[in-house]
CSV table of C-alpha atoms in Angstrom, one decimal:
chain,number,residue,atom,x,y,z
A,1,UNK,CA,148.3,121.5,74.5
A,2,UNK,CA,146.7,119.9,71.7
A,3,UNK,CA,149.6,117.5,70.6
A,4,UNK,CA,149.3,116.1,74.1
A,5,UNK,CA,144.9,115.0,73.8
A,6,UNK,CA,145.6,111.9,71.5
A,7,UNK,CA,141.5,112.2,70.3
A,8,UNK,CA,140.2,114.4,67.7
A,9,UNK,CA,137.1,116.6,68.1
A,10,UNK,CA,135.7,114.7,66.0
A,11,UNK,CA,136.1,111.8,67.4
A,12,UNK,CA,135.2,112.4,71.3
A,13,UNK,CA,131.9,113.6,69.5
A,14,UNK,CA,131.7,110.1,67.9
A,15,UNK,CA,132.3,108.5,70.9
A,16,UNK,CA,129.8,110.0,72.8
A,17,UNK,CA,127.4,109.9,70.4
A,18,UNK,CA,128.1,105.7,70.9
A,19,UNK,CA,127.5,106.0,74.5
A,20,UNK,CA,124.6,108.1,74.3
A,21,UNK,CA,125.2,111.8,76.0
A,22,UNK,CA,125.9,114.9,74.6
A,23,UNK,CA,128.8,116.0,76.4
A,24,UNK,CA,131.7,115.2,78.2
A,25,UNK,CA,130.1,117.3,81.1
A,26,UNK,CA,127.7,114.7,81.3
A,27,UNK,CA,129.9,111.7,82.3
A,28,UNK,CA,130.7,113.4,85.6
A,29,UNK,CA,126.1,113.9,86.4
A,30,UNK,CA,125.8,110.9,88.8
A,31,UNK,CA,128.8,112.4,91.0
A,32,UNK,CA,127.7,114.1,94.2
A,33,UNK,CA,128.4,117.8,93.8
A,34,UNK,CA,129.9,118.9,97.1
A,35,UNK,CA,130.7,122.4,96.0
A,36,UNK,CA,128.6,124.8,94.9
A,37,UNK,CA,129.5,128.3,93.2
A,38,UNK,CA,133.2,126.7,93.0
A,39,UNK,CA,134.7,129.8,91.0
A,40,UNK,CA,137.8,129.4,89.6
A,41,UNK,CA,139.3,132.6,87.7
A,42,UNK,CA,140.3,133.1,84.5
A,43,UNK,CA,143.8,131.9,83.6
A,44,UNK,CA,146.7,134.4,84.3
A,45,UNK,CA,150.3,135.1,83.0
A,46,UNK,CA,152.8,133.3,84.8
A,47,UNK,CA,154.4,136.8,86.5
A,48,UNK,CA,150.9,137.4,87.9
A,49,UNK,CA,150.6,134.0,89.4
A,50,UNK,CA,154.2,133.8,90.9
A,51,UNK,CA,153.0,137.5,92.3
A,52,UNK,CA,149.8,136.2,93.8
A,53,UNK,CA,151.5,132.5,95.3
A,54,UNK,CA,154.2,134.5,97.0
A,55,UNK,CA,151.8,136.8,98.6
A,56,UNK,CA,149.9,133.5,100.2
A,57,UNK,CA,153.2,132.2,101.3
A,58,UNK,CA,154.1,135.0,102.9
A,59,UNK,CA,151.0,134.9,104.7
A,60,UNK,CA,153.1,131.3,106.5
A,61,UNK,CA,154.0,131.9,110.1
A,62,UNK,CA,157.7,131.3,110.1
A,63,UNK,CA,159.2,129.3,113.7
A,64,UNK,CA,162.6,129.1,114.1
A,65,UNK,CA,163.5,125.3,115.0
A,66,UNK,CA,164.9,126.7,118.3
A,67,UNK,CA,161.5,127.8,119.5
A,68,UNK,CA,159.6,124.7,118.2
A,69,UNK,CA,158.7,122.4,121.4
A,70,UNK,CA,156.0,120.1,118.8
A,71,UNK,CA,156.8,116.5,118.7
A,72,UNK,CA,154.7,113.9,118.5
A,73,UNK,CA,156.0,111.9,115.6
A,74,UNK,CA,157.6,114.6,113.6
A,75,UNK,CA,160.8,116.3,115.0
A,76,UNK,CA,163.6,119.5,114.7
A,77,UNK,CA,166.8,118.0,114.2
A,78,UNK,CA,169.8,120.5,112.9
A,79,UNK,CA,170.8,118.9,109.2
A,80,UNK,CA,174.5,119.7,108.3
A,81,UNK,CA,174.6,121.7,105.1
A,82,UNK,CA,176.4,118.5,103.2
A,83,UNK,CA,173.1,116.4,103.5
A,84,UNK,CA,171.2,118.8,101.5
A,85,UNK,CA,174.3,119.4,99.1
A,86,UNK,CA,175.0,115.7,98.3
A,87,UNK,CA,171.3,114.5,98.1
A,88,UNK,CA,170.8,117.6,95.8
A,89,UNK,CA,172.9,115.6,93.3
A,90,UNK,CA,170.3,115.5,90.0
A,91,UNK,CA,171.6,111.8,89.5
A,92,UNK,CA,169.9,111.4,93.1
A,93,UNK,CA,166.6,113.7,92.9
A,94,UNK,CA,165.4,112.1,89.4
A,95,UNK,CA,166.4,108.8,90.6
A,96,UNK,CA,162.4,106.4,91.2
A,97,UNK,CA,162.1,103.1,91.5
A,98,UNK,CA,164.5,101.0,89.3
A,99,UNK,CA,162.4,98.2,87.7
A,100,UNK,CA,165.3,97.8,85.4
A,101,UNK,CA,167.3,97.3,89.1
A,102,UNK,CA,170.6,96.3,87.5
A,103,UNK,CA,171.2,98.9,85.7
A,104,UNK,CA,171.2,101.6,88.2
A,105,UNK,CA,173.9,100.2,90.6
A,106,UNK,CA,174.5,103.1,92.6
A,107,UNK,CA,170.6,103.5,93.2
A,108,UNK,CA,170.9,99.7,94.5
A,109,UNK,CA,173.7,100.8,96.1
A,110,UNK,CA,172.7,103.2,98.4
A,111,UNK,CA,169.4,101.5,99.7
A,112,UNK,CA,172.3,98.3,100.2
A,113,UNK,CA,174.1,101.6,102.4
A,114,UNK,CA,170.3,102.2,104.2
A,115,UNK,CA,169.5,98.8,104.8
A,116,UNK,CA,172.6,97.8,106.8
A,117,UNK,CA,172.7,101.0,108.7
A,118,UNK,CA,168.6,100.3,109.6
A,119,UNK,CA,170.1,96.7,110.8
A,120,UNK,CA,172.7,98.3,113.0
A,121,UNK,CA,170.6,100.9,114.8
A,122,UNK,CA,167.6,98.4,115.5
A,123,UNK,CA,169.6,95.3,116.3
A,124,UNK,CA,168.2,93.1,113.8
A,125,UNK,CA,169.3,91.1,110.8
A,126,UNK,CA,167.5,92.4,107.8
A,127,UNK,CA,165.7,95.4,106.4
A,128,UNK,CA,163.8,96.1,103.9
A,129,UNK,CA,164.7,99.5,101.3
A,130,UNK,CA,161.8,101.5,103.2
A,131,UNK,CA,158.0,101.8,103.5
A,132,UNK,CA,155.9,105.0,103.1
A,133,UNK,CA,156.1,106.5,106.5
A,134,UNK,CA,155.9,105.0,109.9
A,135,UNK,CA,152.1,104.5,110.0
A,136,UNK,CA,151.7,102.5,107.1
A,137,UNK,CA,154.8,100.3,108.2
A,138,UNK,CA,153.5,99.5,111.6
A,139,UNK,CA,150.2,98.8,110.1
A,140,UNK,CA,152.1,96.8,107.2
A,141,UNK,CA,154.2,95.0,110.4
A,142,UNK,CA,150.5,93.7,111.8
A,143,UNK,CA,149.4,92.1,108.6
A,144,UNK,CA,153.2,90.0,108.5
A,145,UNK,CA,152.4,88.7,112.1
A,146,UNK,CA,149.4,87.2,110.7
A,147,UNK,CA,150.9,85.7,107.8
A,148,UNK,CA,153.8,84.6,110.3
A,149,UNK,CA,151.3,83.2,112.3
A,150,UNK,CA,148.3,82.5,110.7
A,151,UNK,CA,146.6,84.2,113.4
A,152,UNK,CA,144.4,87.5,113.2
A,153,UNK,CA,144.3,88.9,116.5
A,154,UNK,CA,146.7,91.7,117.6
A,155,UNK,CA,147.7,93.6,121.0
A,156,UNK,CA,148.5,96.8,120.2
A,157,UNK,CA,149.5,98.7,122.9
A,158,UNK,CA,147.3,102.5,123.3
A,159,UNK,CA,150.0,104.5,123.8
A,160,UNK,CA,151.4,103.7,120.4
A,161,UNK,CA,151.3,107.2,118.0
A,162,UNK,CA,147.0,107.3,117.6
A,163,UNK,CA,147.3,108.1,114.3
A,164,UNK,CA,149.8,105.2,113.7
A,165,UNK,CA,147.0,102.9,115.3
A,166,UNK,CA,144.1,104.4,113.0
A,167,UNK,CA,146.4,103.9,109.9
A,168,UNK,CA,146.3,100.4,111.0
A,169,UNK,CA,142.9,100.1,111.8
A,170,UNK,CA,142.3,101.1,108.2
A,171,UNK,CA,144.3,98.3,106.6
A,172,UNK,CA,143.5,95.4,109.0
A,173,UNK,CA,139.7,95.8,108.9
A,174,UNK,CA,139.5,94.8,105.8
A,175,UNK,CA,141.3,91.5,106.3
A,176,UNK,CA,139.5,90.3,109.2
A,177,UNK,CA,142.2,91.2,111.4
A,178,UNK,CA,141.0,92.0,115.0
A,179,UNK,CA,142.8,94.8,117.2
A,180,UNK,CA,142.7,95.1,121.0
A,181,UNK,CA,144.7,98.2,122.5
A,182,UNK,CA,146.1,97.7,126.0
A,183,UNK,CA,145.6,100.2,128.7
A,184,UNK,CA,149.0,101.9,130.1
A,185,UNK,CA,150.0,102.4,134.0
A,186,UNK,CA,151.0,105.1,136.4
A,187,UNK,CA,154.4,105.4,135.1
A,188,UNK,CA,153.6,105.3,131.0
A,189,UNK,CA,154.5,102.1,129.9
A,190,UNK,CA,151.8,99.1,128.9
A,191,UNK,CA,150.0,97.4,131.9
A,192,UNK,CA,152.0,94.4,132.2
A,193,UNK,CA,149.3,92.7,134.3
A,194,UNK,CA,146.3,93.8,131.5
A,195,UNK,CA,148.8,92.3,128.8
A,196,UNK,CA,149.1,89.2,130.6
A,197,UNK,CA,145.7,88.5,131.2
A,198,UNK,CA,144.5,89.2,127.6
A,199,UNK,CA,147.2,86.6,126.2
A,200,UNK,CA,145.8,83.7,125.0
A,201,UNK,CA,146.3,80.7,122.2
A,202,UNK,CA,144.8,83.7,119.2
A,203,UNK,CA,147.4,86.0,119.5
A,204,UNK,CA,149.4,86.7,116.4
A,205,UNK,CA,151.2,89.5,117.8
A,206,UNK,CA,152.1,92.0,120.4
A,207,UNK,CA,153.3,95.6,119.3
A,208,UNK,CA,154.6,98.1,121.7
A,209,UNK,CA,156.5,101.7,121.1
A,210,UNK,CA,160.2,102.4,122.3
A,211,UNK,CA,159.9,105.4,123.0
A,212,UNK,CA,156.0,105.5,123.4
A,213,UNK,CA,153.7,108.1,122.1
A,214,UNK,CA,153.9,109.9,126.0
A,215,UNK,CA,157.8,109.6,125.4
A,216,UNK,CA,158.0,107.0,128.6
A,217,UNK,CA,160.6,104.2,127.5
A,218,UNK,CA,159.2,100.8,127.4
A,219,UNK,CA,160.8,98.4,129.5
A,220,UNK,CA,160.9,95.7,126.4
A,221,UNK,CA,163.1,93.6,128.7
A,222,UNK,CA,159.5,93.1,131.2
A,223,UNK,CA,157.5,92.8,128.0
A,224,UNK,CA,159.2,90.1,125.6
A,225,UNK,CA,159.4,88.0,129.3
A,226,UNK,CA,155.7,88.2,128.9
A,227,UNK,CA,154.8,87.3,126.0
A,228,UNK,CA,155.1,83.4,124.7
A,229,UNK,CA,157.9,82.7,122.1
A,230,UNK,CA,155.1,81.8,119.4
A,231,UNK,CA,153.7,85.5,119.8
A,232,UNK,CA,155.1,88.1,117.4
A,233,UNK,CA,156.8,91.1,119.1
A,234,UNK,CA,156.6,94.1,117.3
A,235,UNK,CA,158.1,97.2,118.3
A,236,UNK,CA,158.0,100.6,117.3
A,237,UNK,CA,160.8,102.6,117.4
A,238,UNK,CA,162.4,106.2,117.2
A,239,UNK,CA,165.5,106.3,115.1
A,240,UNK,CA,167.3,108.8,117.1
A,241,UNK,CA,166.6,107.4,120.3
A,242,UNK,CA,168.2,104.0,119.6
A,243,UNK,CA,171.4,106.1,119.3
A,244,UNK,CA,171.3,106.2,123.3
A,245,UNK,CA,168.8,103.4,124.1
A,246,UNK,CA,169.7,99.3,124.0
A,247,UNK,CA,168.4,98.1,120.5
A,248,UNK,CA,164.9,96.5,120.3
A,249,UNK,CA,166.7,93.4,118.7
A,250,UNK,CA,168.4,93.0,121.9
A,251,UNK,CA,165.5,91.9,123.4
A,252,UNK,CA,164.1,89.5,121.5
A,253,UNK,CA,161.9,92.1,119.1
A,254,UNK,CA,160.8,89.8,116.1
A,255,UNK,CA,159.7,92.9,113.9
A,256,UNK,CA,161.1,96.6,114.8
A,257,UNK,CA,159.4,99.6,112.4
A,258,UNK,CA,159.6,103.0,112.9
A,259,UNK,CA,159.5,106.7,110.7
A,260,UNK,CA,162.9,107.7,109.7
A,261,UNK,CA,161.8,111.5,108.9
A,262,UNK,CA,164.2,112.7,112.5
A,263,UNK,CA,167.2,111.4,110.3
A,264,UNK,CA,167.9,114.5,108.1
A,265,UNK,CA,164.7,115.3,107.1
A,266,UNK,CA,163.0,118.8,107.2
A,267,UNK,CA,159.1,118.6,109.0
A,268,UNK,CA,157.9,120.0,105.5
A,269,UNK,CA,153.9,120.6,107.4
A,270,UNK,CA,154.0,116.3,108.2
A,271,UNK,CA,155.3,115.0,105.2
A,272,UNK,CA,157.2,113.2,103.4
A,273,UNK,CA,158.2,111.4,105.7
A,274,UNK,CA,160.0,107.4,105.4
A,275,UNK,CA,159.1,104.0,107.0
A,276,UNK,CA,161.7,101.6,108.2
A,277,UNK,CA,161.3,98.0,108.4
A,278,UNK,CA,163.3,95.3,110.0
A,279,UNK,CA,163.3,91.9,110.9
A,280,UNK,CA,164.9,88.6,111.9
A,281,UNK,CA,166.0,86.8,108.5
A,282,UNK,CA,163.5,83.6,109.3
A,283,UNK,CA,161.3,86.1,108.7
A,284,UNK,CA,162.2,88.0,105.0
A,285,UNK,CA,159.9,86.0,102.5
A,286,UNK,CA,156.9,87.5,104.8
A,287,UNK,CA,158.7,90.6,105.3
A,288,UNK,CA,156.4,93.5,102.7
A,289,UNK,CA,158.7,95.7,100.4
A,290,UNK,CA,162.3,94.9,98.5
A,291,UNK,CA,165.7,94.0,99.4
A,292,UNK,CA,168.4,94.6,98.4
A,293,UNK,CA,171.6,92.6,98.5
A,294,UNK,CA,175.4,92.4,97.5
A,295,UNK,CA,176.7,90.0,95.1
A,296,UNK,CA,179.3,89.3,92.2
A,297,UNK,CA,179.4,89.7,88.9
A,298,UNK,CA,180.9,86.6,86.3
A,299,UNK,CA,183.9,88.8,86.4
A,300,UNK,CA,183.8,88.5,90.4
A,301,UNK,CA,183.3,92.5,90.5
A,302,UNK,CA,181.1,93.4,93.6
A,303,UNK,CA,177.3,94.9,92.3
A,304,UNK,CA,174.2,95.1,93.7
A,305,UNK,CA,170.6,93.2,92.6
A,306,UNK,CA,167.3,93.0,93.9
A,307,UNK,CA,167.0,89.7,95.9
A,308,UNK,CA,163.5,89.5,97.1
A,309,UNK,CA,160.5,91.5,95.5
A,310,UNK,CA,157.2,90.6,96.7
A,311,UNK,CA,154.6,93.0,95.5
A,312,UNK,CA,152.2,92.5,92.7
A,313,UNK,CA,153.7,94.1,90.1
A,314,UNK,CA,156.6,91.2,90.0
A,315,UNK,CA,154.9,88.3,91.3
A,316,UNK,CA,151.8,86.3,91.4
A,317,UNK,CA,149.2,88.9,93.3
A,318,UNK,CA,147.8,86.1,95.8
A,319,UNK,CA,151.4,85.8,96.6
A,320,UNK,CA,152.3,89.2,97.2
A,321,UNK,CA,153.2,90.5,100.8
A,322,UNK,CA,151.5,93.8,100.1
A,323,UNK,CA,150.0,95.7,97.3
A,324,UNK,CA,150.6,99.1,97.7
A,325,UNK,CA,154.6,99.3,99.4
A,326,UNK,CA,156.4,101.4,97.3
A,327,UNK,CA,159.8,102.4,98.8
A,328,UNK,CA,161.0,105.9,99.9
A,329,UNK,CA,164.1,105.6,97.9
A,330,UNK,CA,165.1,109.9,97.9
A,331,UNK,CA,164.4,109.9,101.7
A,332,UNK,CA,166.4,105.9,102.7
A,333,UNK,CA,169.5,107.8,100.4
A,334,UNK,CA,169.0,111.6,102.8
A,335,UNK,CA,168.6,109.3,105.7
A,336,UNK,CA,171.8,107.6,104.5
A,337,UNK,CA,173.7,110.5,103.9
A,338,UNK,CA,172.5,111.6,107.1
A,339,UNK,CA,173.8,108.8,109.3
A,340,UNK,CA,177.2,108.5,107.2
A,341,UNK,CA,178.0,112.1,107.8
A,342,UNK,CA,176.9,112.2,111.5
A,343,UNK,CA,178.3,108.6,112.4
A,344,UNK,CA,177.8,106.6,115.7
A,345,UNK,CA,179.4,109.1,118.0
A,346,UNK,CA,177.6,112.2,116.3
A,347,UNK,CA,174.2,110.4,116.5
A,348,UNK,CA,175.0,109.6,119.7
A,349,UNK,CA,175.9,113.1,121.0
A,350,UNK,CA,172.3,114.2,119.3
A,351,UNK,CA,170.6,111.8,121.2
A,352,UNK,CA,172.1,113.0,124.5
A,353,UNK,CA,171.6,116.7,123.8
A,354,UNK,CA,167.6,115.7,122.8
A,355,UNK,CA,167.6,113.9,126.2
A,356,UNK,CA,169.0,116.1,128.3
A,357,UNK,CA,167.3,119.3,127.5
A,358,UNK,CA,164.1,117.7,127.4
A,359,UNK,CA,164.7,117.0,131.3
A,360,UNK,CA,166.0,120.4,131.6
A,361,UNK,CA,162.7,121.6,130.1
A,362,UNK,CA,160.4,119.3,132.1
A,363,UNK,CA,161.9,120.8,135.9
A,364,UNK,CA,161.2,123.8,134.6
A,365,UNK,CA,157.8,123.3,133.7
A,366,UNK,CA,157.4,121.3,136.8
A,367,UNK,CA,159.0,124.5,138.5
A,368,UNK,CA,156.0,126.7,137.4
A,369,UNK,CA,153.7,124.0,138.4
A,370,UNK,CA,153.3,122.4,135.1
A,371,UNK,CA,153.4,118.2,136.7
A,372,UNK,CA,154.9,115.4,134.8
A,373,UNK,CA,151.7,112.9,134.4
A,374,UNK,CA,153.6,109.7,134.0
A,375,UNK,CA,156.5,108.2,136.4
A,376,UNK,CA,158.5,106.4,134.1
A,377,UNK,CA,161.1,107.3,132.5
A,378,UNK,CA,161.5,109.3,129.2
A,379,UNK,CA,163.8,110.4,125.9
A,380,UNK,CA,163.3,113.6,124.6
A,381,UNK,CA,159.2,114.1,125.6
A,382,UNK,CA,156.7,113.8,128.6
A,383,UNK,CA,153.3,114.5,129.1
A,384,UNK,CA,152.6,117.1,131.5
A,385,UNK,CA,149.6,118.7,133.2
A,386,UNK,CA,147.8,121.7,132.4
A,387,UNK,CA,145.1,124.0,133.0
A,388,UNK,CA,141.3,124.1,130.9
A,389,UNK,CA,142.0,126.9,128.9
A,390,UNK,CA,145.6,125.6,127.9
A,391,UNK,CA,144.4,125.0,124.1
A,392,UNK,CA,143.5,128.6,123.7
A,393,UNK,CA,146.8,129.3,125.1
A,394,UNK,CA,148.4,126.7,123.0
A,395,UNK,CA,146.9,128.4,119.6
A,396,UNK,CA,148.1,132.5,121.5
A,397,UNK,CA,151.4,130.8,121.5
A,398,UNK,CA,152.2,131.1,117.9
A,399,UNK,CA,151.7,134.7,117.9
A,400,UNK,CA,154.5,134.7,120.2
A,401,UNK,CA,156.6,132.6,117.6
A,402,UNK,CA,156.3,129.7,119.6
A,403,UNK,CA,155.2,125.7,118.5
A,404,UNK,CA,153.8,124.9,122.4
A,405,UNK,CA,153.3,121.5,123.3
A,406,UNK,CA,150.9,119.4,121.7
A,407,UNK,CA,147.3,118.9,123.4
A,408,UNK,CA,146.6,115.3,123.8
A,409,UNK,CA,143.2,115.5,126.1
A,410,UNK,CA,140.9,114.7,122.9
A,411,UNK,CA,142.5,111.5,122.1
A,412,UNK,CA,143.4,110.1,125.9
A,413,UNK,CA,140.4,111.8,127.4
A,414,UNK,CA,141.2,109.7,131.1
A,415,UNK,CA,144.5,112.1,131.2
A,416,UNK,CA,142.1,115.5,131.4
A,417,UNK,CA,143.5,118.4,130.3
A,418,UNK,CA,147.5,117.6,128.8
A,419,UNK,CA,150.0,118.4,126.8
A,420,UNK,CA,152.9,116.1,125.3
A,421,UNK,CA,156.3,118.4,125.4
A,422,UNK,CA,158.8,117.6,123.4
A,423,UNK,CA,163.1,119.2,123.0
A,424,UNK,CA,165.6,118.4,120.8
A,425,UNK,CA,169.4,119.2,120.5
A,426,UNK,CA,168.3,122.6,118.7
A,427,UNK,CA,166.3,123.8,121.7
A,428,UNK,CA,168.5,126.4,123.2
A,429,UNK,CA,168.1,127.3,126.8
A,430,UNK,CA,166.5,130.7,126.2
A,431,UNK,CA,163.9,129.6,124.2
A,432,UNK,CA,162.9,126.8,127.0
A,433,UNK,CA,162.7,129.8,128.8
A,434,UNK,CA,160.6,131.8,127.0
A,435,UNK,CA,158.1,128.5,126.4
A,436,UNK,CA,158.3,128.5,130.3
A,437,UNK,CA,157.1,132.3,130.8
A,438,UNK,CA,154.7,132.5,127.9
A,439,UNK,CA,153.0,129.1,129.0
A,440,UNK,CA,152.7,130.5,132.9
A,441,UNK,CA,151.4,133.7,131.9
């Protein structure tokens, strides 16, 4: 290990001699100590370790997809064995960010391949190569209405993902930006008339989710006819759902984010996931991330180039649309691979499948009593009603093998005691019925 410490003994000593302590120990005295009696063992050979980490894995409870019923933001999807396979490629998985863009062409490439099929599911004219997640890119989508607009107050609708609105919470704050979360109605969707009435001359933007946290599908249609041309629309979206549903640019969406994990990517416990971004082009020099775009060489031979970069590290910092947007590039090229492989139609038939047993499910919940809180119509989750011990229930579930539906009472308190269910093409009719008879026992 020593030829990796670039200091000398002797010269730490030297050095701390110049700063007046004794040890290095004393650099870290003025840090809190939050833990005390933190025993760490002594070191061990690497068969012991391997021994001892494979004994805590196995202590993982192990669900099969078809008995998961946990949305929320993160979602089962069967992955055909050939996304793995090709995005196992080493020329792939080593792959980060090219700084030296033009020299790794197929790299550029494939987030070209990502960015057009982002455009095509969302309806609008450019994307960006990808964001962290889809938290940090619906935050990120707030702070480009304001420089759009030159306004700082938002209308963020509450039945946007919670965590998605504290994410952006944490970066507005900072920059003075001001949120106001609209109620929703009976059926799910925003309060049209509450929206109305808070619009006013400040207003830099109005965000909305398609579907919505509760899975109700927002009538975008109602909402864009609201909202004044010189208001930022911003709408969240699910990937898979646009496969079935009319895209967001359709209806006049001026910014449409969203997390890509459902496109090919395993849960992995919440992470990593991938944000999308996309936008009209009048937007792109506000838009936060890199492009990518086509070109040709001085031969005239097609290649591929960064055309717009506009974080700190390549341009002037009080210029930059963001300082901290790297891109996802490994999960845009499995989300690529994944929408080449399944195609429009395969998309599509994954979409329908998600829908439809997700209605199946919710009459026979609704069968044992289990009541759909909202009217309006939903994808591939609902909210339903259950009893005051249901998160006690919720937690026996897993003994049973079984990822319930959520509980969502602590965050929307006004609901009382609910859960958001959720179903996916892997859901198989026997495990709905299982869910069904465990959950009404």
């Amino acid at each position: 290990m020593h030829r990796y410490i670039p200091h000398t003994e002797e010269e730490i000593k030297q050095m701390l001699q110049e700063i007046g302590v004794s040890s290095i120990d004393d650099l870290f005295v003025d840090v809190p100590k939050t833990i005390d009696g933190y025993n760490i063992p002594e070191g061990r050979d690497e068969f012991t370790v391997k021994k001892i980490v494979e004994g805590l894995a196995k202590e993982n409870v192990h669900f099969e997809p078809t008995n998961v019923f946990l949305g929320a933001g993160v979602y089962y999807h069967y992955i055909p064995s050939v996304v793995r396979h090709m995005a196992s490629n080493p020329n792939f998985v080593t792959a980060y960010t090219p700084y030296q863009a033009e020299v790794s062409q197929g790299t550029l490439q494939m987030l070209f391949e990502y960015q057009t099929m982002m455009c095509e599911l969302t309806g609008m004219e450019v994307a960006n190569s990808s964001m962290y997640d889809g938290a940090s890119a619906f935050a990120e989508s707030l702070l480009m209405a304001t420089r759009i607009t030159g306004k700082t107050k938002m209308l963020v609708a509450e039945s946007i993902n919670p965590e998605y609105r504290t994410v952006a919470k944490t970066y507005t704050k900072p920059q003075g930006i001001e949120i106001v979360e609209i109620k929703y109605d009976e059926t799910g969707r925003i309060d049209l008339n509450i929206l109305r009435s808070s619009l006013s001359e400040e207003i830099a933007a109005v965000a909305v989710a398609y579907p919505n946290f509760f899975g109700v599908i927002e009538d975008l249609k109602a909402v864009r006819e609201v909202i004044p041309q010189n208001i930022v629309f911003i709408v969240v979206a699910e990937p898979v759902s646009l496969a079935l549903l009319e895209a967001p640019g359709k209806f006049g969406a001026d910014i449409v984010v969203g997390e890509g994990q459902s496109l090919g990517v395993t849960p992995n416990f919440g992470g990593p996931g991938i944000g999308f971004f996309t936008t009209l082009e009048k937007h792109v020099r506000k838009m936060p991330g890199r492009i990518i775009g086509e070109t040709k060489d001085l031969e005239g031979k097609k290649g591929y180039v960064m055309i717009l970069q506009t974080r700190e590290q390549h341009i002037r910092r009080e210029k930059a649309t963001s300082n901290i947007c790297s891109n996802q590039a490994y999960i845009a090229l499995i989300n690529a691979i994944y929408l080449s492989t399944m195609g429009p139609q395969g998309l599509k038939e994954v979409a329908w499948r998600s829908y439809n047993n997700a209605h199946v499910l919710a009459k026979m919940l609704e069968e044992k009593g289990f009541e759909r809180i909202f009217k309006g119509e939903f994808f591939n989750e609902f909210v339903i009603r259950v009893p005051d011990n249901y998160r006690e229930k919720w937690h026996n579930m897993v003994k049973e093998g079984i990822l319930g539906p959520i509980p969502v009472d602590r965050v929307y308190k006004t609901l009382g005691p609910s859960a958001l269910a959720c179903a996916t093409e892997v859901n198989t009719k026997e495990s709905m019925k299982k869910l069904v008879e465990v959950m009404s026992k």
